[in-house]
mmCIF file of C-alpha atoms in Angstrom:
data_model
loop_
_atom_site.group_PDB
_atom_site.id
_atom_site.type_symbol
_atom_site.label_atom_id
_atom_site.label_comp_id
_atom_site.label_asym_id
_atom_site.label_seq_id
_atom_site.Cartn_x
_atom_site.Cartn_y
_atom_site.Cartn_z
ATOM 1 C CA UNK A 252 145.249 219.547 -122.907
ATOM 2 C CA UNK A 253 147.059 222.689 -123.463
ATOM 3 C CA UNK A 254 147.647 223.444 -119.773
ATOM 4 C CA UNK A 255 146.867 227.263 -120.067
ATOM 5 C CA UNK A 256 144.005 229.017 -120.143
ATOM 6 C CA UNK A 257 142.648 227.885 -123.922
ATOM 7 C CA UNK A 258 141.873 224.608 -121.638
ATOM 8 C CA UNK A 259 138.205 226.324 -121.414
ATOM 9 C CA UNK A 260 136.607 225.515 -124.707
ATOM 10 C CA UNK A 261 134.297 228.488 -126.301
ATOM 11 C CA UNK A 262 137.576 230.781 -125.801
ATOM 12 C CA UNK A 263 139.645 232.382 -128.045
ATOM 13 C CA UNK A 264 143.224 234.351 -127.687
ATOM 14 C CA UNK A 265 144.603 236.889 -129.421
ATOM 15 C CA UNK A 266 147.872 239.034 -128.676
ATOM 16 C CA UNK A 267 149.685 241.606 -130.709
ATOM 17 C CA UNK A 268 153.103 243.630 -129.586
ATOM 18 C CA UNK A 269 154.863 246.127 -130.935
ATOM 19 C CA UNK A 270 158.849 244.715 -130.479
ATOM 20 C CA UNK A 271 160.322 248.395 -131.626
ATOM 21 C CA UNK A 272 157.830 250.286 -129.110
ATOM 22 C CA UNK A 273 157.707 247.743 -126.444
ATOM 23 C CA UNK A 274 154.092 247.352 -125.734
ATOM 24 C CA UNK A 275 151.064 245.188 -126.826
ATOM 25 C CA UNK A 276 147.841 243.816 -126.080
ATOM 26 C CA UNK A 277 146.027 240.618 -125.410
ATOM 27 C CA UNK A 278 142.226 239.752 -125.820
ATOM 28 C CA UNK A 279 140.612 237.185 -124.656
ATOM 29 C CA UNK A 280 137.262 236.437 -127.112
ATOM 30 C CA UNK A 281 134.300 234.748 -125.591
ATOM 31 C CA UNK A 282 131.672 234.378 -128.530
ATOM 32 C CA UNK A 283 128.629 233.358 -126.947
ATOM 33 C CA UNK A 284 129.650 235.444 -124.019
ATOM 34 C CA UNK A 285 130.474 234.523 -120.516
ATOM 35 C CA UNK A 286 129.449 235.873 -117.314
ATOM 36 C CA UNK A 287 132.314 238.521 -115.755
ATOM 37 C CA UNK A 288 133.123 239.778 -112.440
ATOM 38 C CA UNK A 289 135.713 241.249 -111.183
ATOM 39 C CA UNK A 290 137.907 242.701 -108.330
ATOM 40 C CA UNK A 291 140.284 245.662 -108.280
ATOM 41 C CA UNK A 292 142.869 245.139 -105.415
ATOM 42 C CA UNK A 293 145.702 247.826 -106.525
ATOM 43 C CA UNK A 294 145.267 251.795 -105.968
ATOM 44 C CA UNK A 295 146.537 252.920 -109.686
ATOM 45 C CA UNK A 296 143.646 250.429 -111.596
ATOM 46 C CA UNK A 297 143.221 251.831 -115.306
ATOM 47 C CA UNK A 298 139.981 249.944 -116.859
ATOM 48 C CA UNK A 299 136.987 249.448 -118.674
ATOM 49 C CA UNK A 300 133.159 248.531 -118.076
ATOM 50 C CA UNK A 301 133.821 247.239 -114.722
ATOM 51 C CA UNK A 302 131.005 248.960 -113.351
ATOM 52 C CA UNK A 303 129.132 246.777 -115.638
ATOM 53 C CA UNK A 304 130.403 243.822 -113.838
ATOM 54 C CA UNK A 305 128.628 244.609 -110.085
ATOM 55 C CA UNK A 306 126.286 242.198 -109.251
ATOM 56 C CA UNK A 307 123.691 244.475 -109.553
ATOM 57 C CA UNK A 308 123.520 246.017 -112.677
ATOM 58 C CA UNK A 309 121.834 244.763 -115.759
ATOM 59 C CA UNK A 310 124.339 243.150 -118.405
ATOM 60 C CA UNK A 311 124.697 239.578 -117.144
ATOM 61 C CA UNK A 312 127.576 238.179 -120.074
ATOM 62 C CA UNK A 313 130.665 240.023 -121.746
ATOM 63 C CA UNK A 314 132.273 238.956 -125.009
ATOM 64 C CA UNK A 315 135.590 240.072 -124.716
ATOM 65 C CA UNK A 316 138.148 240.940 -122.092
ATOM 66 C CA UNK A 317 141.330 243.045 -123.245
ATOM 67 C CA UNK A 318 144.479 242.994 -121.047
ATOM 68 C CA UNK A 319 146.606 245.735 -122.433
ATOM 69 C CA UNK A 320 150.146 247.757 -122.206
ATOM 70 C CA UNK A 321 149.897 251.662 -122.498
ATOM 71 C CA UNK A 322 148.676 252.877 -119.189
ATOM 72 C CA UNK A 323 145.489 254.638 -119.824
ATOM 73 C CA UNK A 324 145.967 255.398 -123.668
ATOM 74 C CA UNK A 325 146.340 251.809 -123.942
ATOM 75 C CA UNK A 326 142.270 251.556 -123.318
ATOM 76 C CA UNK A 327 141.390 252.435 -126.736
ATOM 77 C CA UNK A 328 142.350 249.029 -127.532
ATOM 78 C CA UNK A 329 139.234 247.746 -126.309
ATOM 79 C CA UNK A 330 137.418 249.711 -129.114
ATOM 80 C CA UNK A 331 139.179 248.049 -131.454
ATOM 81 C CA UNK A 332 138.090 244.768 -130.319
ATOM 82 C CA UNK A 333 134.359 246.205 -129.982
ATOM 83 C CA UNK A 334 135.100 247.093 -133.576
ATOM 84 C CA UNK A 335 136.017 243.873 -134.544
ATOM 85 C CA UNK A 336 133.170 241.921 -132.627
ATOM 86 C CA UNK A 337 130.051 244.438 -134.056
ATOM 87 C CA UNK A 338 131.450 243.252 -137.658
ATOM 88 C CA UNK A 339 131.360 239.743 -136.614
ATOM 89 C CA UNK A 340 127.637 239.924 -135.568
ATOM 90 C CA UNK A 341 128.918 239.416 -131.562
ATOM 91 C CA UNK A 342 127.482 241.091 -128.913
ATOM 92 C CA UNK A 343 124.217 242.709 -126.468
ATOM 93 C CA UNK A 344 120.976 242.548 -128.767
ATOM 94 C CA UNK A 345 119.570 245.766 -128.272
ATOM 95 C CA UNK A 346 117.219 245.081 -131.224
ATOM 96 C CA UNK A 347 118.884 248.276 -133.469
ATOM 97 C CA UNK A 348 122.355 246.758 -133.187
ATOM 98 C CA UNK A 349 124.505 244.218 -131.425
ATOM 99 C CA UNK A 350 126.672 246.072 -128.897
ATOM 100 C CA UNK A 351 129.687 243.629 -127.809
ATOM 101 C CA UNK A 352 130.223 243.869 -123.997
ATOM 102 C CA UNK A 353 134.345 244.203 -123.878
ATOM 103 C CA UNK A 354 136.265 244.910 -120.739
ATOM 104 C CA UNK A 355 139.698 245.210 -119.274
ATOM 105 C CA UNK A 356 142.202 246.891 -117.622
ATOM 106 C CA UNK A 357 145.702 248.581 -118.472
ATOM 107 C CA UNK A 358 148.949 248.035 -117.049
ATOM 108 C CA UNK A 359 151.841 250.712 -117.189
ATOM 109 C CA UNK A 360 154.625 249.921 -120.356
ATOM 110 C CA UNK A 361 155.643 253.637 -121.136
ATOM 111 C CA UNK A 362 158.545 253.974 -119.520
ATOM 112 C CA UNK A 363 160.109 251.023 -121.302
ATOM 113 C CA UNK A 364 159.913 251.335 -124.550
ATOM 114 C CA UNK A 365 158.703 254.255 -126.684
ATOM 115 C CA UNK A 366 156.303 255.915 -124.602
ATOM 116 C CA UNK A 367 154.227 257.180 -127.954
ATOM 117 C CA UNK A 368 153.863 254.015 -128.859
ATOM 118 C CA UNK A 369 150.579 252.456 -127.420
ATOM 119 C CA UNK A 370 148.125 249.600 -127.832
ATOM 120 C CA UNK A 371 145.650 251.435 -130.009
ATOM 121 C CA UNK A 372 142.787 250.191 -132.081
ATOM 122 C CA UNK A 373 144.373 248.871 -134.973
ATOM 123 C CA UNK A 374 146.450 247.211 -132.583
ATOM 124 C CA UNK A 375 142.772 245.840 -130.670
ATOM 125 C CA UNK A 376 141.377 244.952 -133.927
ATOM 126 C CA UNK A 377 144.393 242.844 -135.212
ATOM 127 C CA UNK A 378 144.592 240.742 -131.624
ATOM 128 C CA UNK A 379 140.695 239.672 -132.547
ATOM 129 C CA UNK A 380 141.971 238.551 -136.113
ATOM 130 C CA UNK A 381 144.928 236.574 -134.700
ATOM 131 C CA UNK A 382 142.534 235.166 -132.009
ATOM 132 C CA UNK A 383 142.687 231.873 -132.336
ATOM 133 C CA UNK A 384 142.040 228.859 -129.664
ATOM 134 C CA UNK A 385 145.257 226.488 -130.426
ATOM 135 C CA UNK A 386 148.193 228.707 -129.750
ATOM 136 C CA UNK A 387 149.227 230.624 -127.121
ATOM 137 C CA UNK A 388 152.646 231.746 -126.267
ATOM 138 C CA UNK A 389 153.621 233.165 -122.808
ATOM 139 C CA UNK A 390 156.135 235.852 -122.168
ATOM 140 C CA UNK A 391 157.416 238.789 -124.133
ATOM 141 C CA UNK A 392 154.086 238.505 -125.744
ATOM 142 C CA UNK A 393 150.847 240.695 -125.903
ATOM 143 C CA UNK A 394 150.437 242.601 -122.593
ATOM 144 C CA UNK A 395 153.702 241.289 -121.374
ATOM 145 C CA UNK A 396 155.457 242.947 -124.047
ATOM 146 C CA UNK A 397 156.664 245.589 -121.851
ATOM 147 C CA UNK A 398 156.306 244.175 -118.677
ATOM 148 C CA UNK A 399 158.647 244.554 -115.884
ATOM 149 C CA UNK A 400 159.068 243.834 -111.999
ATOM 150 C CA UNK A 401 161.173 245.122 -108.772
ATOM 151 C CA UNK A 402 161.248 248.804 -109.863
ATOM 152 C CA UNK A 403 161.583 250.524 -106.503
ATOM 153 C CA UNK A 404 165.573 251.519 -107.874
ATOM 154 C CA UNK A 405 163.941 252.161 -111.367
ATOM 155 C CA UNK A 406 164.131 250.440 -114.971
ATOM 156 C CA UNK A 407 168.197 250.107 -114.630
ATOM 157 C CA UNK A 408 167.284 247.716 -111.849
ATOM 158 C CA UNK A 409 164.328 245.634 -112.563
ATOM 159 C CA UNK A 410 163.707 242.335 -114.084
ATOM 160 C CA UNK A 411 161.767 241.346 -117.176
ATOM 161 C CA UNK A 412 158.185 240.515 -116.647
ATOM 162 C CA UNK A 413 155.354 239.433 -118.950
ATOM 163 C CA UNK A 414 152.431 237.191 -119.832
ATOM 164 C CA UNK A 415 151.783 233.847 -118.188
ATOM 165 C CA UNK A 416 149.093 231.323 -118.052
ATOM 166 C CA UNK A 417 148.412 227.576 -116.337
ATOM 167 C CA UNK A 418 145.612 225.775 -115.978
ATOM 168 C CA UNK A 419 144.093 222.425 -113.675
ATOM 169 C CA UNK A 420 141.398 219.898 -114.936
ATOM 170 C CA UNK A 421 139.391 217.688 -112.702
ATOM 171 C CA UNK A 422 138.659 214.033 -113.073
ATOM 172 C CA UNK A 423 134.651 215.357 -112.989
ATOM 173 C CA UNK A 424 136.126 218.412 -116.415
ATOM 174 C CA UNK A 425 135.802 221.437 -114.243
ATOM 175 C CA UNK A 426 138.645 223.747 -115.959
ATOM 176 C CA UNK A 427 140.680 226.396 -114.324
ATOM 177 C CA UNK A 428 142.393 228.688 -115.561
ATOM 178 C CA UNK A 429 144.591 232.023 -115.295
ATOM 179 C CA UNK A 430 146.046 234.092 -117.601
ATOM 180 C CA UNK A 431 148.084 236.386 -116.148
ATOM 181 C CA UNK A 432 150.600 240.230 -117.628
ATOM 182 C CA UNK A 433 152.710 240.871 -114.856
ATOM 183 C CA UNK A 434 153.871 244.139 -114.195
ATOM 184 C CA UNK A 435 154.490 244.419 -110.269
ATOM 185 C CA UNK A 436 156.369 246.664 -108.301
ATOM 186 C CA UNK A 437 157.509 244.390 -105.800
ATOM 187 C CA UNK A 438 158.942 241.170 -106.391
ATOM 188 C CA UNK A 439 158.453 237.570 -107.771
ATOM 189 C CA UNK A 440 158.410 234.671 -105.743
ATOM 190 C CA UNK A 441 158.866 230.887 -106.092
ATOM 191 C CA UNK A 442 158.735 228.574 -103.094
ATOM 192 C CA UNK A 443 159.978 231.611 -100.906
ATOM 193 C CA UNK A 444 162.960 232.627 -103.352
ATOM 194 C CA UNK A 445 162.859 235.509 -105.063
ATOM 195 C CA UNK A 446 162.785 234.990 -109.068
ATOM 196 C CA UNK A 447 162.408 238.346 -110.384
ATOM 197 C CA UNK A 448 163.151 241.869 -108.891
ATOM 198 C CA UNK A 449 165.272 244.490 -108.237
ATOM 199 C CA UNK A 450 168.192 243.805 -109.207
ATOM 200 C CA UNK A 451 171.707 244.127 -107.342
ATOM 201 C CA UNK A 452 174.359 246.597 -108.522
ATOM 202 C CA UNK A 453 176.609 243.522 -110.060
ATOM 203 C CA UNK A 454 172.935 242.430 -111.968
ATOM 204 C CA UNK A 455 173.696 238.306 -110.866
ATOM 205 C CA UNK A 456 171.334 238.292 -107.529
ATOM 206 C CA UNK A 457 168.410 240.216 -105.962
ATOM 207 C CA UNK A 458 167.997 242.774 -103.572
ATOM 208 C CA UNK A 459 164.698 242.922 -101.644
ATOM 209 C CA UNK A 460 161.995 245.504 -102.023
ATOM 210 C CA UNK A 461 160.730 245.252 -98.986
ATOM 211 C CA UNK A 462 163.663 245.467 -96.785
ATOM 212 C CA UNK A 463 164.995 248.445 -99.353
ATOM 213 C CA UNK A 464 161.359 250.054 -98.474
ATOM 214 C CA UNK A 465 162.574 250.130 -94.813
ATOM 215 C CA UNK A 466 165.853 251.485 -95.660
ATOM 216 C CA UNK A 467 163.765 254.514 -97.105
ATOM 217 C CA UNK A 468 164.875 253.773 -100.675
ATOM 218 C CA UNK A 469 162.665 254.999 -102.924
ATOM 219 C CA UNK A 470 164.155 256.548 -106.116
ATOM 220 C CA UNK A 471 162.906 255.529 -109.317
ATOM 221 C CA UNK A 472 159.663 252.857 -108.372
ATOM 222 C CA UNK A 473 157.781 255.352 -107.050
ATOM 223 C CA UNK A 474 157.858 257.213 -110.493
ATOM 224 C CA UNK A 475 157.494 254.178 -112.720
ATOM 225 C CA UNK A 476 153.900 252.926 -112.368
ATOM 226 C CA UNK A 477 153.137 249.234 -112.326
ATOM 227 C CA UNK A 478 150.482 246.746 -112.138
ATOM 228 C CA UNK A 479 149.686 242.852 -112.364
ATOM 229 C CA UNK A 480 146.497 242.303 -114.571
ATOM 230 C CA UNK A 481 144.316 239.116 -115.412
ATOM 231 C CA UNK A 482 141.857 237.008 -116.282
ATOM 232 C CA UNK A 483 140.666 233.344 -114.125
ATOM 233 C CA UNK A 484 138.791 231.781 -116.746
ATOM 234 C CA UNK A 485 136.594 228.604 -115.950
ATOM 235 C CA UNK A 486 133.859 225.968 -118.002
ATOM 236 C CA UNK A 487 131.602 226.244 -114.145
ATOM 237 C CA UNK A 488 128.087 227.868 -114.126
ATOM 238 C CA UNK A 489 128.073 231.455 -112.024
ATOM 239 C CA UNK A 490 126.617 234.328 -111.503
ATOM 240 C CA UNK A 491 128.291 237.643 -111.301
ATOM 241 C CA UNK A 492 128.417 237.977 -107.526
ATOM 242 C CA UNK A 493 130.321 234.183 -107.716
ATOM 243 C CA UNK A 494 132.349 235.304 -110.149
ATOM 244 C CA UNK A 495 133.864 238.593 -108.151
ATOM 245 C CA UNK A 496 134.125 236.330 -105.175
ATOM 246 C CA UNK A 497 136.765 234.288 -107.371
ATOM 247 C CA UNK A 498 138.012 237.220 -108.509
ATOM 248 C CA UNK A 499 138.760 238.105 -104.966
ATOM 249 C CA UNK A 500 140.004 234.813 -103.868
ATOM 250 C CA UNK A 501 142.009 234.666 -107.247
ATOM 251 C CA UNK A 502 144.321 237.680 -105.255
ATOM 252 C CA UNK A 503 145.617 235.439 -102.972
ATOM 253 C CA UNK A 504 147.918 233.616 -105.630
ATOM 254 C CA UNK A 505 149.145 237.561 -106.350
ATOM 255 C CA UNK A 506 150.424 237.291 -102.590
ATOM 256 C CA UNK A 507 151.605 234.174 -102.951
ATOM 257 C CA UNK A 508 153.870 234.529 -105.682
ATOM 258 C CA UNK A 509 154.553 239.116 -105.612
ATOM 259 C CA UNK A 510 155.353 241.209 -102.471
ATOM 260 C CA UNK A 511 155.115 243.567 -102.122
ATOM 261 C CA UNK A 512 151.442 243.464 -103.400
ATOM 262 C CA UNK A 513 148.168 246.084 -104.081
ATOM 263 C CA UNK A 514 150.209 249.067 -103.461
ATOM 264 C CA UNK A 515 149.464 251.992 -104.214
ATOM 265 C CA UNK A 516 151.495 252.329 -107.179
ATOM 266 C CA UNK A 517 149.950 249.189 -108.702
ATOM 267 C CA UNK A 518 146.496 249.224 -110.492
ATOM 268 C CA UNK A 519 146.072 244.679 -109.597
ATOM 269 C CA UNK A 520 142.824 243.865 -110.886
ATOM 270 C CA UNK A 521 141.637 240.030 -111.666
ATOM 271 C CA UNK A 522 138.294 239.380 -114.006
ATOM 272 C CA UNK A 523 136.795 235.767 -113.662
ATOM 273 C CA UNK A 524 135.014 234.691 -116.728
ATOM 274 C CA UNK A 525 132.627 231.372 -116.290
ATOM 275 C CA UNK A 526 131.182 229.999 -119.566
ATOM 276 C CA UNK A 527 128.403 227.907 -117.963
ATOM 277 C CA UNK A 528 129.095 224.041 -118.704
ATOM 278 C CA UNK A 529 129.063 222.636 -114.986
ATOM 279 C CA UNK A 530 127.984 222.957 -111.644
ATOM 280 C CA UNK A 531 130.996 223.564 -108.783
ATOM 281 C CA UNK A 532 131.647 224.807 -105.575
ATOM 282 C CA UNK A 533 132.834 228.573 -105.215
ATOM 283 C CA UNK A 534 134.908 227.758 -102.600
ATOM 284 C CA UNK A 535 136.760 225.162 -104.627
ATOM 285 C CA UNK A 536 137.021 227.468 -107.517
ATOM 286 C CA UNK A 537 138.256 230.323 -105.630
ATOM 287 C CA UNK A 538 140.776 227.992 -104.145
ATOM 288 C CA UNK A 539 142.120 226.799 -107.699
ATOM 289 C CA UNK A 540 142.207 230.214 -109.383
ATOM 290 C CA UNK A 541 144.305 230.835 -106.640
ATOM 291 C CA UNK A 542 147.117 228.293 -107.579
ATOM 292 C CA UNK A 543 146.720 229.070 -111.009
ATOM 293 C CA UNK A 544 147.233 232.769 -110.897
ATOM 294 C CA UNK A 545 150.444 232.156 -108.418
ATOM 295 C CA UNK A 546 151.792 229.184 -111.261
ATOM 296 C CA UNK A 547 150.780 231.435 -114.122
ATOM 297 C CA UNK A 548 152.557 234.467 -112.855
ATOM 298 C CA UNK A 549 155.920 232.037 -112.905
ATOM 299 C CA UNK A 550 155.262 231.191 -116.076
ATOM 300 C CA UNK A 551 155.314 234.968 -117.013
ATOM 301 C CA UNK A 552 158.689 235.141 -115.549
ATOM 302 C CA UNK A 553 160.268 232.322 -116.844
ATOM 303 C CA UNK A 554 159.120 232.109 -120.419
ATOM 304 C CA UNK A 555 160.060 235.581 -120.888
ATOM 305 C CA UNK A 556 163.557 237.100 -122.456
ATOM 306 C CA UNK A 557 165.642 240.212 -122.260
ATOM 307 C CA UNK A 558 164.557 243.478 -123.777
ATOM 308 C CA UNK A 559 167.150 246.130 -124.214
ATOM 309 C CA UNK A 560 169.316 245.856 -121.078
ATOM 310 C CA UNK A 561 166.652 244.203 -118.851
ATOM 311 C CA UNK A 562 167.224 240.910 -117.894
ATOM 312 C CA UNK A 563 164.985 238.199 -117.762
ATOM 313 C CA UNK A 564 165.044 235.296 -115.251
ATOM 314 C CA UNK A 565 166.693 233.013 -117.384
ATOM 315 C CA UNK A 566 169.860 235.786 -118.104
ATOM 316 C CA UNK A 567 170.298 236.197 -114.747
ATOM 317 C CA UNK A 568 170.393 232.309 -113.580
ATOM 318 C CA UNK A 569 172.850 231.579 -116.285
ATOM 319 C CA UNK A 570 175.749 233.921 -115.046
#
């Protein structure tokens, strides 16, 4: 047992960064396709084919979901994954042609690193050929490449995010997982202390965001767009509707473990992806993916490292 989100078997994950640039992308590859929903809780959400994902429309499975640095440019990722997937034979038989159903959402990197530098689709198309479901490392990888948090004071201030996952199996096999790039404008919390944020002026110990939000400070984070992306990925049986509702439920472990949280200046959208092995209560589910989102997004934090002079969690703890 991996305890992450390759746990669910008939998964795949690939990620791809660009160290000089400071931004990269992460798929996660569904073959035989899963069903998707989704819900969008921040106010700055860059994505694609969500639409797709309301109960209501026609397309019941997707085959890919891309979680990707960039901001908006970053979404021509996800045609490199399509790319990838129509060569492979994966996707919607439409009886002319296979069309794979990919979606995702972008979180903002270009302030970090080279801001001309973004996940593009050679950079989609290599992520599916590195896909793989043994590996997967957490941090300064993929999406997280970039990824920062507590950026109300700006970059000088903030702390090193990036990509996390966790996962919890039952004694019945129902699989939960979360694989989570965070990117937030507030801060990180663990058991009530704050693990990664805005900074103080000495760079050993955190401020709060919240408090400096009262103070009226706002220079820098207000400029410097955010958001906390992810995927809940689980072996149960749902529709779309039950998927969304985990989706929704899955937001709780954002406010468990970031405040503050859905701003306006974040984009914090969760997909759920179900791959149809077992029957299990929604309520349950939604009650899991919350724990593994929060646990996942303090994996993010600690597994990741310093990038130029941001600090990480672990830089900061050792002065």
């Amino acid at each position: 047992m991996f305890k992450n989100i390759l746990d669910v078997e008939g998964i795949k994950v690939g990620q791809v960064e660009d160290k000089d640039g400071l931004t990269g992308c992460t798929v996660v590859i569904c073959e035989n396709g899963g069903v998707c929903g989704v819900d969008v809780r921040g106010s700055a959400p860059g994505t694609r084919e969500t639409d797709l994902l309301d109960p209501i429309n026609m397309v019941q499975k997707v085959h890919a979901i891309v979680l990707s640095g960039g901001s908006a440019f970053g979404l021509e990722s996800t045609c490199g994954v399509s790319k990838y997937l129509e060569e492979k034979g994966i996707g919607f038989d439409v009886g002319v042609a296979k069309v794979p159903i990919v979606t995702g959402a972008v979180l903002f990197d270009l302030g970090v690193g080279d801001p001309k530098c973004r996940p593009n689709i050679e950079m989609g198309y290599k992520a599916c050929e590195v896909a793989n479901n043994n590996e997967l490392k957490q941090g300064n990888y993929g999406a997280g490449c970039g990824a920062t948090v507590g950026k109300i004071k700006g970059s000088e201030f903030c702390t090193k995010g990036g990509i996390g996952s966790y996962s919890i199996k039952l004694d019945n096999g129902l699989v939960v997982s979360a694989l989570i790039a965070v990117n937030a404008f507030g801060d990180v919390y663990e058991k009530g202390e704050v693990i990664a944020g805005v900074l103080n002026e000495q760079k050993n110990g955190f401020l709060n965001t919240y408090e400096l939000m009262k103070q009226g400070v706002n220079k820098g984070g207000f400029n410097i767009d955010n958001t906390t992306i992810g995927i809940v990925a689980t072996n149960a049986k749902l529709s779309k509707a039950q998927c969304k509702k985990i989706s929704q439920m899955a937001h709780n472990g954002f406010a468990k473990a970031i405040f503050p949280i859905h701003t306006p200046h974040d984009g914090d959208t969760i997909f759920t992806l179900a791959t149809g092995e077992m029957e299990a209560d929604v309520a349950l589910l939604g009650s899991i993916a919350s724990e593994v989102v929060e646990k996942s997004i303090t994996n993010a934090i600690k597994s990741a490292t310093k990038i130029n002079n941001i600090l990480s969690y672990n830089e900061i703890n050792l002065k």
